[in-house]
Tab-separated table of C-alpha atoms in Angstrom:
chain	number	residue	atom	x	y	z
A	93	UNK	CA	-0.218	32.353	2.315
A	94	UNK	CA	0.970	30.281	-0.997
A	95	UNK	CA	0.186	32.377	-4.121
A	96	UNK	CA	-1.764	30.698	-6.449
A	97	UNK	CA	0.824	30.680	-9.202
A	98	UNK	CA	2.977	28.772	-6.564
A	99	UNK	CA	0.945	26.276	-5.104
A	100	UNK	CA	0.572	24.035	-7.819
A	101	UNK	CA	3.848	23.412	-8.154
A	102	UNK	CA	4.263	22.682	-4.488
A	103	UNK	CA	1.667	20.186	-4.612
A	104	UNK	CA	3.244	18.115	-7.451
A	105	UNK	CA	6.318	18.310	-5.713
A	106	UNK	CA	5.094	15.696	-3.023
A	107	UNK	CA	6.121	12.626	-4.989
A	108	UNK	CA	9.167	13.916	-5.947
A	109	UNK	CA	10.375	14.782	-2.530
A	110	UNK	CA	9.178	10.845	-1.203
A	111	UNK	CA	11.734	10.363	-4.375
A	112	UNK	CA	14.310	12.435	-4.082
A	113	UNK	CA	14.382	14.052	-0.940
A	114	UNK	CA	17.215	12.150	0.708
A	115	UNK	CA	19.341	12.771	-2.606
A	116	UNK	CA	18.220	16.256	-2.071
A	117	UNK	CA	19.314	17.053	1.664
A	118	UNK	CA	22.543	14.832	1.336
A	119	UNK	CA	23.512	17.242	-1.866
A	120	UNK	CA	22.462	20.055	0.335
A	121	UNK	CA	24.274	19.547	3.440
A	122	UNK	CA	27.471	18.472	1.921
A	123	UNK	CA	27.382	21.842	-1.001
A	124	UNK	CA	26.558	24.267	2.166
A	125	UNK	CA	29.292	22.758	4.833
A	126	UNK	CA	32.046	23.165	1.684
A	127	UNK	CA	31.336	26.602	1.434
A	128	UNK	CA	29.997	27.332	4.897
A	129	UNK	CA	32.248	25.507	7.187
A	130	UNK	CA	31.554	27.144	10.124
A	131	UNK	CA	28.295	25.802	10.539
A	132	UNK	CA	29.576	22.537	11.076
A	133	UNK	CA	29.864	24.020	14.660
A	134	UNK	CA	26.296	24.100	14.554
A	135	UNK	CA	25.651	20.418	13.181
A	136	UNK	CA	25.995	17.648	14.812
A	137	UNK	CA	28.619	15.666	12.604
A	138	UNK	CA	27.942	12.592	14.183
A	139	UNK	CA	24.118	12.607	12.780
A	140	UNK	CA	25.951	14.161	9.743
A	141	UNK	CA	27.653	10.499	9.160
A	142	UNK	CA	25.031	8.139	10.104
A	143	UNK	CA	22.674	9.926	7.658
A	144	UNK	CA	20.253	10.347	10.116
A	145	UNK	CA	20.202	14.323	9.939
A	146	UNK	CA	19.543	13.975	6.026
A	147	UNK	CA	16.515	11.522	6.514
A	148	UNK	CA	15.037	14.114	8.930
A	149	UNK	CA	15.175	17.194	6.808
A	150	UNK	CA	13.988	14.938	4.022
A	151	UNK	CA	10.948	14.429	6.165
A	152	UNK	CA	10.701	17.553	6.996
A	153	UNK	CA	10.120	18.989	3.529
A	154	UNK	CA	8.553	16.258	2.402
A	155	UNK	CA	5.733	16.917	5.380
A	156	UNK	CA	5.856	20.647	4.633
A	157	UNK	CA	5.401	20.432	1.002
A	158	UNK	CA	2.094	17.941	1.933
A	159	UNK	CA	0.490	20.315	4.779
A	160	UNK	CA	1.413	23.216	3.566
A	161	UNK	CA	-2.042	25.016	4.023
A	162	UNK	CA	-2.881	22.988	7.057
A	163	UNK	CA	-1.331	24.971	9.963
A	164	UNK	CA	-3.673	22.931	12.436
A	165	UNK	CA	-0.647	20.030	11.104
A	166	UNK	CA	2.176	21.899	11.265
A	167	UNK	CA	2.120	24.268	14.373
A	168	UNK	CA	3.178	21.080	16.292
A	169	UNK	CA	6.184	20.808	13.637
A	170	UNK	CA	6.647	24.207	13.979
A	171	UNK	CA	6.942	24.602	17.593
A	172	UNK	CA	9.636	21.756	18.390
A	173	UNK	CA	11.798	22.845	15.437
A	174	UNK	CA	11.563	26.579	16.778
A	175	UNK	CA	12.567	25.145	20.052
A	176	UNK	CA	15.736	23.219	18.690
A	177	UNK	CA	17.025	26.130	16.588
A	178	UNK	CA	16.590	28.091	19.915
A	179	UNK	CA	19.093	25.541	21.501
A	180	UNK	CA	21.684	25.601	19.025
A	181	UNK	CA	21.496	29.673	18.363
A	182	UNK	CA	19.782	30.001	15.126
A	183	UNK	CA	19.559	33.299	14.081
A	184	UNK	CA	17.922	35.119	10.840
A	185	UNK	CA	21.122	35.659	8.713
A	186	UNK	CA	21.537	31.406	8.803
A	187	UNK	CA	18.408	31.646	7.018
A	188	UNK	CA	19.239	32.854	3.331
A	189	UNK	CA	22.608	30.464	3.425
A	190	UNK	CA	20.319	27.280	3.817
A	191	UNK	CA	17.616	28.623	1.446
A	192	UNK	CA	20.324	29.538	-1.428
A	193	UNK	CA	22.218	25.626	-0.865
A	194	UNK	CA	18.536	24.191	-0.497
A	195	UNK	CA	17.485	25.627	-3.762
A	196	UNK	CA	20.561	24.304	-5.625
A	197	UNK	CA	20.394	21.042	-4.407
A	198	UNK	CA	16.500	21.265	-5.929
A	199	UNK	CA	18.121	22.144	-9.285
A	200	UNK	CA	21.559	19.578	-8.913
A	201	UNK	CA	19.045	16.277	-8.122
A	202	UNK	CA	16.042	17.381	-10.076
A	203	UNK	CA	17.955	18.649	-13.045
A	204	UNK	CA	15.668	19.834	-16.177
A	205	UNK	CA	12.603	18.786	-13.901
A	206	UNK	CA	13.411	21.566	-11.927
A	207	UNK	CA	12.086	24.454	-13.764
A	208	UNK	CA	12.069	28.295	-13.260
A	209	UNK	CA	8.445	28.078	-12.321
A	210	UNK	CA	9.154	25.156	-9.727
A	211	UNK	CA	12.093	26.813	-8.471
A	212	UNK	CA	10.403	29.800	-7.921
A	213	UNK	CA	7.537	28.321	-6.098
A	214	UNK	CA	10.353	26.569	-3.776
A	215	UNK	CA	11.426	29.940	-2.896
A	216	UNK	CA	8.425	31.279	-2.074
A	217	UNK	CA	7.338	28.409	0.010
A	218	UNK	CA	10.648	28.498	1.499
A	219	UNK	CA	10.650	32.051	2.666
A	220	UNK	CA	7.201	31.646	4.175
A	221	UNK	CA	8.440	29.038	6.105
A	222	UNK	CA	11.269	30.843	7.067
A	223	UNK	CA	9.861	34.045	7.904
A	224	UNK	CA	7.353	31.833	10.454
A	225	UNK	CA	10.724	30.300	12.241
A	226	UNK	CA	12.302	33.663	12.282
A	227	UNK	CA	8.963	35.212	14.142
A	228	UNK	CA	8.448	32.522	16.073
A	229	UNK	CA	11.877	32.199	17.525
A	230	UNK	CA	11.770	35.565	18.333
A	231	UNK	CA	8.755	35.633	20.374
A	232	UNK	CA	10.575	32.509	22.136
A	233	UNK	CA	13.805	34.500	22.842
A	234	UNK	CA	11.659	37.449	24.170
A	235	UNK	CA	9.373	35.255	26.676
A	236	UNK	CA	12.312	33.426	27.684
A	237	UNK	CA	14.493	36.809	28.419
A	238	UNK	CA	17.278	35.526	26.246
A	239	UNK	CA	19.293	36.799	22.796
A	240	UNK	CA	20.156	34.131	20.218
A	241	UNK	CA	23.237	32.239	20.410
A	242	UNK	CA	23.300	33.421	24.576
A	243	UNK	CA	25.076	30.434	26.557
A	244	UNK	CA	26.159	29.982	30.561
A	245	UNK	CA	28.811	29.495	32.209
A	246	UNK	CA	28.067	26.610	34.635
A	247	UNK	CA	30.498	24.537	37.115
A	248	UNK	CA	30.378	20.877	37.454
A	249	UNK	CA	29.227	20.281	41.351
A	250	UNK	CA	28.655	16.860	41.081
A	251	UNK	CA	29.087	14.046	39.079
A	252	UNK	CA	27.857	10.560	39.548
A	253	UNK	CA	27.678	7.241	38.103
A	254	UNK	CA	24.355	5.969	37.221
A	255	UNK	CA	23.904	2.767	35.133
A	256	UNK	CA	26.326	0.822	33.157
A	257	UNK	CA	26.462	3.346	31.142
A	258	UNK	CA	25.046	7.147	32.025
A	259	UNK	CA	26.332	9.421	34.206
A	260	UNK	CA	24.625	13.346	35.438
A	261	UNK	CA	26.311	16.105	35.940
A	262	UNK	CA	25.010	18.591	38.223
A	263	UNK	CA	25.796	22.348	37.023
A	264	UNK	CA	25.540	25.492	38.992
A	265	UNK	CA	26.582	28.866	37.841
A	266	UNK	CA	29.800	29.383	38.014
A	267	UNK	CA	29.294	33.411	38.411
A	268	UNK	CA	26.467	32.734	41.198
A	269	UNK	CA	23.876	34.452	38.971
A	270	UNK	CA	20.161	32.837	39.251
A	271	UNK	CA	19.766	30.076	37.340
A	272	UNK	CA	16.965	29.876	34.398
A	273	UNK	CA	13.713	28.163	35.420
A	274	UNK	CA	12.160	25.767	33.444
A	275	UNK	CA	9.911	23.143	32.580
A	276	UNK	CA	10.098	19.339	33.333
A	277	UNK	CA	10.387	17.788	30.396
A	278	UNK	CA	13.030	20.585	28.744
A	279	UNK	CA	16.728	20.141	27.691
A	280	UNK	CA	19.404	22.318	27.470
A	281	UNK	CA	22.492	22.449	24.564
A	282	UNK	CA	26.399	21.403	26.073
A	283	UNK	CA	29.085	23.211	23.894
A	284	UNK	CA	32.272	21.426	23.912
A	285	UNK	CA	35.652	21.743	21.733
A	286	UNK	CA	36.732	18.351	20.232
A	287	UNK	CA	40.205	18.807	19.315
A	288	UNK	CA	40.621	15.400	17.053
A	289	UNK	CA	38.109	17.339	14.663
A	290	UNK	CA	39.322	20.846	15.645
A	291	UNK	CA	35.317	22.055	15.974
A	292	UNK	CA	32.823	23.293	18.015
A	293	UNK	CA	30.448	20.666	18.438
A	294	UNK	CA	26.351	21.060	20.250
A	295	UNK	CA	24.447	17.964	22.140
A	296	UNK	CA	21.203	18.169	23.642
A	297	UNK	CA	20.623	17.125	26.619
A	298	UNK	CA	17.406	16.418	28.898
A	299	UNK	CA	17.386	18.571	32.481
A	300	UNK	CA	16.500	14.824	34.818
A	301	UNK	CA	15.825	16.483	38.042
A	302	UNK	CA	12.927	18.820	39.202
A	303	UNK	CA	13.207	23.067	38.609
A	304	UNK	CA	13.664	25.091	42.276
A	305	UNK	CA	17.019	23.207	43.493
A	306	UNK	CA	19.700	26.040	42.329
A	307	UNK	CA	21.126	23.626	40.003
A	308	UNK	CA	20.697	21.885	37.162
A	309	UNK	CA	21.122	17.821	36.077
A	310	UNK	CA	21.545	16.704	33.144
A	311	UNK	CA	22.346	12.821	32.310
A	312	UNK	CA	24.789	11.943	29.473
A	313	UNK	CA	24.598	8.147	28.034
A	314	UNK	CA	28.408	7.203	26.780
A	315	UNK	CA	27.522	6.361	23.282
A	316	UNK	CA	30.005	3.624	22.144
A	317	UNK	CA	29.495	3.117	18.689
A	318	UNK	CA	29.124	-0.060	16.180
A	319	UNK	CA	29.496	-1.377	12.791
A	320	UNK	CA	26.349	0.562	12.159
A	321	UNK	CA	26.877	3.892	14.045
A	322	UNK	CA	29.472	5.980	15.092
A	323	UNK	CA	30.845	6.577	18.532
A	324	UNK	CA	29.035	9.285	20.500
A	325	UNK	CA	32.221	12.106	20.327
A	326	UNK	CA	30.566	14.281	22.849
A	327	UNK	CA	29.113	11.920	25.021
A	328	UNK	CA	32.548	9.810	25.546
A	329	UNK	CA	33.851	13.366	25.729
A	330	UNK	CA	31.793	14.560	29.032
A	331	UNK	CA	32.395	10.862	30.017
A	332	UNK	CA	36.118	10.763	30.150
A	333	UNK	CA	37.292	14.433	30.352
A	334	UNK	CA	34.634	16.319	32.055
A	335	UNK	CA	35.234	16.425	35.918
A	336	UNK	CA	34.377	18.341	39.705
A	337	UNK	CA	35.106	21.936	39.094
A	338	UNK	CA	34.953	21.979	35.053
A	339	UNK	CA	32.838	24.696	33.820
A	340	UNK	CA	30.356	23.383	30.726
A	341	UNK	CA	28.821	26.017	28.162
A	342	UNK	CA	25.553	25.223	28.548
A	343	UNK	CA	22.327	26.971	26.779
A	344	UNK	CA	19.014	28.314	28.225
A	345	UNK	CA	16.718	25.400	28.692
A	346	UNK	CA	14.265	24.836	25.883
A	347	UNK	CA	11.852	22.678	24.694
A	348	UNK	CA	7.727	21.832	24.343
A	349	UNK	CA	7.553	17.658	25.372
A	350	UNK	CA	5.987	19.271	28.843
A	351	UNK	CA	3.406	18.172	30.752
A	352	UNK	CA	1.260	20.257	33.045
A	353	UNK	CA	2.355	19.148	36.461
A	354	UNK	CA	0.097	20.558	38.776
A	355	UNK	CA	-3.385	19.222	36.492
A	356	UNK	CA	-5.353	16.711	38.337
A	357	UNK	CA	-5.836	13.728	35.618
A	358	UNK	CA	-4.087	10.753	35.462
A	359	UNK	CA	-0.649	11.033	33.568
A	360	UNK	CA	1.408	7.912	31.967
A	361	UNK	CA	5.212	8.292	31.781
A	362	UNK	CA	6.435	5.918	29.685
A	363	UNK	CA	10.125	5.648	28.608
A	364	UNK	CA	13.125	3.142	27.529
A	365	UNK	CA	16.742	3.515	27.773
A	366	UNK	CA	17.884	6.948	28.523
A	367	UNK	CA	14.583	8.079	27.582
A	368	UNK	CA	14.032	7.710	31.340
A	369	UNK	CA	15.654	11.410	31.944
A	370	UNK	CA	13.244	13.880	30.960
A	371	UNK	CA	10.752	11.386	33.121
A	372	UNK	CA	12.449	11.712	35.814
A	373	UNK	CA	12.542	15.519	35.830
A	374	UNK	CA	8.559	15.327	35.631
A	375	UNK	CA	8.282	12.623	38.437
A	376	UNK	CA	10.834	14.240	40.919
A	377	UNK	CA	8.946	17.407	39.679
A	378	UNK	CA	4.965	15.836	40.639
A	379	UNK	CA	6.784	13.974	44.136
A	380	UNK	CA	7.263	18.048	44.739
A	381	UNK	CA	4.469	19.885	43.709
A	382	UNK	CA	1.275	16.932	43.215
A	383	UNK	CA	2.008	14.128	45.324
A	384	UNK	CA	-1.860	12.774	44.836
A	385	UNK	CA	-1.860	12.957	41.307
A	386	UNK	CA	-2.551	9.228	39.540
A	387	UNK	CA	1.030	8.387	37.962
A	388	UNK	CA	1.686	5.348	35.809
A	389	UNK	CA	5.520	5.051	35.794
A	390	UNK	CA	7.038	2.506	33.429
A	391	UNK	CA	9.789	1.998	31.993
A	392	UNK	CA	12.097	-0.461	29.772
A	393	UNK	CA	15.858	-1.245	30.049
A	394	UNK	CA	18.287	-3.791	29.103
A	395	UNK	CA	19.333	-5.187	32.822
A	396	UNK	CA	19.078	-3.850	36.527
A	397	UNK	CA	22.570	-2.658	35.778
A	398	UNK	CA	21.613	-0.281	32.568
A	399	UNK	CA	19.204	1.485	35.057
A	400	UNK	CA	19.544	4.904	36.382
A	401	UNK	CA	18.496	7.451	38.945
A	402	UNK	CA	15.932	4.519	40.341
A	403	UNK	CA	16.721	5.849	44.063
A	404	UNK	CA	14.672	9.009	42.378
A	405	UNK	CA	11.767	5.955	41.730
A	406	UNK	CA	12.167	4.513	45.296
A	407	UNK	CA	11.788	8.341	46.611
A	408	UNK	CA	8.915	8.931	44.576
A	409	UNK	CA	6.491	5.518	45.460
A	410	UNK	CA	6.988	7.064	49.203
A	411	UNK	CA	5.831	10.513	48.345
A	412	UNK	CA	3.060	9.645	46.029
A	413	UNK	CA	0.357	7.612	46.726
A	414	UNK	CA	-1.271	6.619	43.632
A	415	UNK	CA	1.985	6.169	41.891
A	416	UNK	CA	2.335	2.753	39.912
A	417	UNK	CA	5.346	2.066	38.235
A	418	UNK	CA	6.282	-1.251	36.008
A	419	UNK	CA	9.540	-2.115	35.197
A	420	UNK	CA	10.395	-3.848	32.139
A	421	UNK	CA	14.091	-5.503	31.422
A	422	UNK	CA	15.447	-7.721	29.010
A	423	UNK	CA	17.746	-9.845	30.928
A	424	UNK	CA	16.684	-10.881	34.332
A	425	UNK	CA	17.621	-14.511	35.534
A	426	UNK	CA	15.385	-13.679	38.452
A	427	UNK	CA	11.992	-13.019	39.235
A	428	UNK	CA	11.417	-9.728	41.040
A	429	UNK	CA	8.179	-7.950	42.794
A	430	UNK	CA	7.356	-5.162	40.016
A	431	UNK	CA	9.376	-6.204	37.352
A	432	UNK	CA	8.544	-7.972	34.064
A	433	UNK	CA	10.581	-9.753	31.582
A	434	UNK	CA	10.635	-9.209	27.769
A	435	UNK	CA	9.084	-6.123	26.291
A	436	UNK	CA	6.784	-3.605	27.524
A	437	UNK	CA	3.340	-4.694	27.247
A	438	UNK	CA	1.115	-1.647	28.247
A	439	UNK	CA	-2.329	-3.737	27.570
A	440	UNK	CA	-1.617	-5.814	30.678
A	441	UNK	CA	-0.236	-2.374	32.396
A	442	UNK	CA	-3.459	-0.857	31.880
A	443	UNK	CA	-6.053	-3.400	31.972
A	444	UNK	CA	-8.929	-3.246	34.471
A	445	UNK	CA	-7.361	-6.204	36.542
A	446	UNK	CA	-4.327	-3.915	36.831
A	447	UNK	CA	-3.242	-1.866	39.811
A	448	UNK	CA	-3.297	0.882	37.267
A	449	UNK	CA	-6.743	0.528	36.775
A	450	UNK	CA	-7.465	4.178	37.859
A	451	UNK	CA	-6.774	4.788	34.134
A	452	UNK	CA	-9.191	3.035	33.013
A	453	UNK	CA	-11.761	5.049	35.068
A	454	UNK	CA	-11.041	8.007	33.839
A	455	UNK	CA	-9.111	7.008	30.322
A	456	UNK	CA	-10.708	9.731	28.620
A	457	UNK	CA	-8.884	12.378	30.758
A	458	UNK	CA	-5.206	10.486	31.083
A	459	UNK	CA	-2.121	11.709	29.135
A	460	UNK	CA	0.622	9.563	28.419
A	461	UNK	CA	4.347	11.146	27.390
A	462	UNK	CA	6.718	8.535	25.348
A	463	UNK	CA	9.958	8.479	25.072
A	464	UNK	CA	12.779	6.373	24.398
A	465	UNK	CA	14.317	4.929	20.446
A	466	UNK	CA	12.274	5.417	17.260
A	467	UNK	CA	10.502	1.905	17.354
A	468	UNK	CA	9.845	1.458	21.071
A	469	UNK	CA	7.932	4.615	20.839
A	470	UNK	CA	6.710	3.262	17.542
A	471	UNK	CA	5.052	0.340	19.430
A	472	UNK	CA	3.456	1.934	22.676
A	473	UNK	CA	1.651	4.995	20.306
A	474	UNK	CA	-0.063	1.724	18.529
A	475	UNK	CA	-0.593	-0.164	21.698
A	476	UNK	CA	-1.998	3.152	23.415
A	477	UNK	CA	-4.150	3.663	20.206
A	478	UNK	CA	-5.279	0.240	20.829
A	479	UNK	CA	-6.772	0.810	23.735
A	480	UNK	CA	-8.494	3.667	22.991
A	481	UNK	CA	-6.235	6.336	23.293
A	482	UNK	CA	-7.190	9.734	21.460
A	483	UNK	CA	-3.764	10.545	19.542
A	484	UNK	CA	-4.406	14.268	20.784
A	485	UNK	CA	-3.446	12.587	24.840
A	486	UNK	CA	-0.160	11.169	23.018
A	487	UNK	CA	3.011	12.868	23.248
A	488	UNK	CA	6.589	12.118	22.132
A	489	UNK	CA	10.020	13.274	22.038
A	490	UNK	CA	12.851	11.621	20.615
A	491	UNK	CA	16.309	11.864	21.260
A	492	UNK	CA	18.461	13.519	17.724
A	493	UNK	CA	16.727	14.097	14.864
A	494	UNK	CA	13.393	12.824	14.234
A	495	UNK	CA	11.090	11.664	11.418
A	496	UNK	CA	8.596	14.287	11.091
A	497	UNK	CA	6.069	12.221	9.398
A	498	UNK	CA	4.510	10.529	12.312
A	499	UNK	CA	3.601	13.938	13.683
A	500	UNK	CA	2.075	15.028	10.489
């Protein structure tokens, strides 16, 4: 717990962090990768450019620093970051590196304002944050059967076009051991070795087929790049270089966006884009094991041609019964059976006219899982609050790093 001596300095540090906290984190990663350059083989430099991995930490401290005595908040937090640093092989002796370059870039933005009795409260609110992480990712490596930083050595059996612009990969181990189970709904971390930037470089990516097939899928949307955003290196990578026969790196499957698949309520998977993969490993994974369970499937795309693994979809409405699935795309110069035009509209999905009314019977007991960009999942939380929703039947994951602040 916070001392007393240390908490009130950690409380009037909120509206400084909403301030300064993206000054903060960009002084921080840049002082830390100049002395630490090894660890950029543990960043993803891509995130690193596009600022996005600044604005998360940013909101990560800034939500710490406002819960920080409301675990009930931050166990959630908690649990997905212990997850990630699982993935990427976080062990304790990162720990004191990022506290010491986290500190200093405290006292480089915040300048006189950062006094020995701030400072000092930092530290101890960083250290019992830490020491939680370090615990916690323990206990994860032991249940899992796994050491830190452990990766396998799996061979590319199959890979297939799916979309304009995803293809999957289907890994077995190259050594025949037994393959990790794991959960619909978990990713795993590729390794690869970019030579243009002479570095190690990590990508998660979502497991899009059921557990129990002695393999595993994962499906890898080519990232192109804009004016706004850099080009995906590691997706264009796996794209254009990664064939039959390869062998990947690939880490023990993690993650905590996963749904009990054999309960008996009424689930919603709702998705956009190539948020449609960890969707599919939960359908293909309920077609197996809960046939009869009440699915709402729906999902958002840009054409017929952006979609993938639909012949999993097609499988699944023969299997399951009281599966409904709504397809949403925004160009179609032709009406279809099942698919709308223009944005997802859950309201009209789940109304009692709809042939998803099931929900509405037993709305108290459905739980809907979201996932797709920032704003799309943005707009169905609202819509599914709307409606009546409890937040606590609500669950998201988002692809890269993440504002924190919507799950505080």
């Amino acid at each position: 717990m916070l001392s007393a001596n240390a908490k009130p300095y950690i409380d009037a540090s909120v509206p400084v962090l909403r301030e300064h906290g993206l000054a903060i984190t960009t002084v921080f990663y840049k002082n830390m990768l100049t002395a630490h350059p090894e660890l950029k083989n543990l960043f993803n430099l891509g995130n690193q450019a596009n600022g996005s991995q600044q604005q998360s930490l940013a909101s990560a401290v800034f939500a710490y620093a406002a819960n920080i005595e409301n675990a009930a908040a931050l166990a959630p937090v908690i649990e997905r970051i212990v997850h990630k640093h699982a993935s990427i092989g976080i062990k304790p002796s990162h720990y004191p590196i990022v506290g010491r370059y986290l500190l200093g870039a405290i006292k480089e933005v915040l300048g006189d304002a950062a006094t020995t009795n701030l400072i000092a409260a930092w530290d101890e609110a960083y250290w019992l944050l830490a020491g939680e992480l370090i615990a916690a990712e323990a206990r994860l490596y032991q249940t899992a059967g796994f050491e830190a930083d452990s990766w396998m050595k799996l061979i590319v059996v199959d890979k297939v076009q799916q979309g304009a612009d995803i293809v999957s990969f289907t890994l077995q181990p190259a050594d025949h051991q037994a393959l990790p189970n794991f959960k619909p709904g978990q990713y795993v971390s590729v390794a690869t070795y970019l030579d243009d930037l002479q570095l190690r470089q990590l990508r998660q990516y979502s497991l899009s087929d059921a557990p129990s097939k002695n393999s595993l899928r994962i499906s890898v949307k080519c990232e192109k790049g804009d004016e706004f955003r850099p080009e995906g290196k590691v997706s264009n990578w796996l794209h254009q270089h990664v064939h039959i026969g390869d062998i990947l790196d690939v880490s023990h499957p993690y993650g905590n966006f996963t749904p009990d698949i054999l309960a008996s309520h009424p689930i919603g998977l709702i998705s956009a884009g190539v948020g449609f993969t960890p969707m599919i490993s939960m359908l293909n994974s309920l077609a197996d094991e809960n046939p009869n369970r009440p699915v709402l499937f729906a999902h958002a795309a840009r054409s017929k041609q952006h979609l993938s693994h639909w012949q999993d979809v097609n499988l699944a409405k023969v299997a399951m019964p009281y599966l409904h699935h709504a397809l949403y795309l925004n160009e179609c110069h032709e009406k279809e059976d099942g698919v709308t035009i223009g944005k997802m509209n859950l309201s009209d999905v789940l109304s009692p006219a709809s042939q998803a009314n099931l929900f509405q019977a037993e709305s108290n007991e459905a739980e809907f899982y979201i996932c797709g960009p920032q704003a799309f999942m943005d707009d169905q939380w609202k819509t599914l609050l709307e409606l009546g929703i409890s937040p606590t039947k609500i669950h998201r994951e988002v692809f890269g790093p993440e504002s924190l602040s919507h799950l505080i």
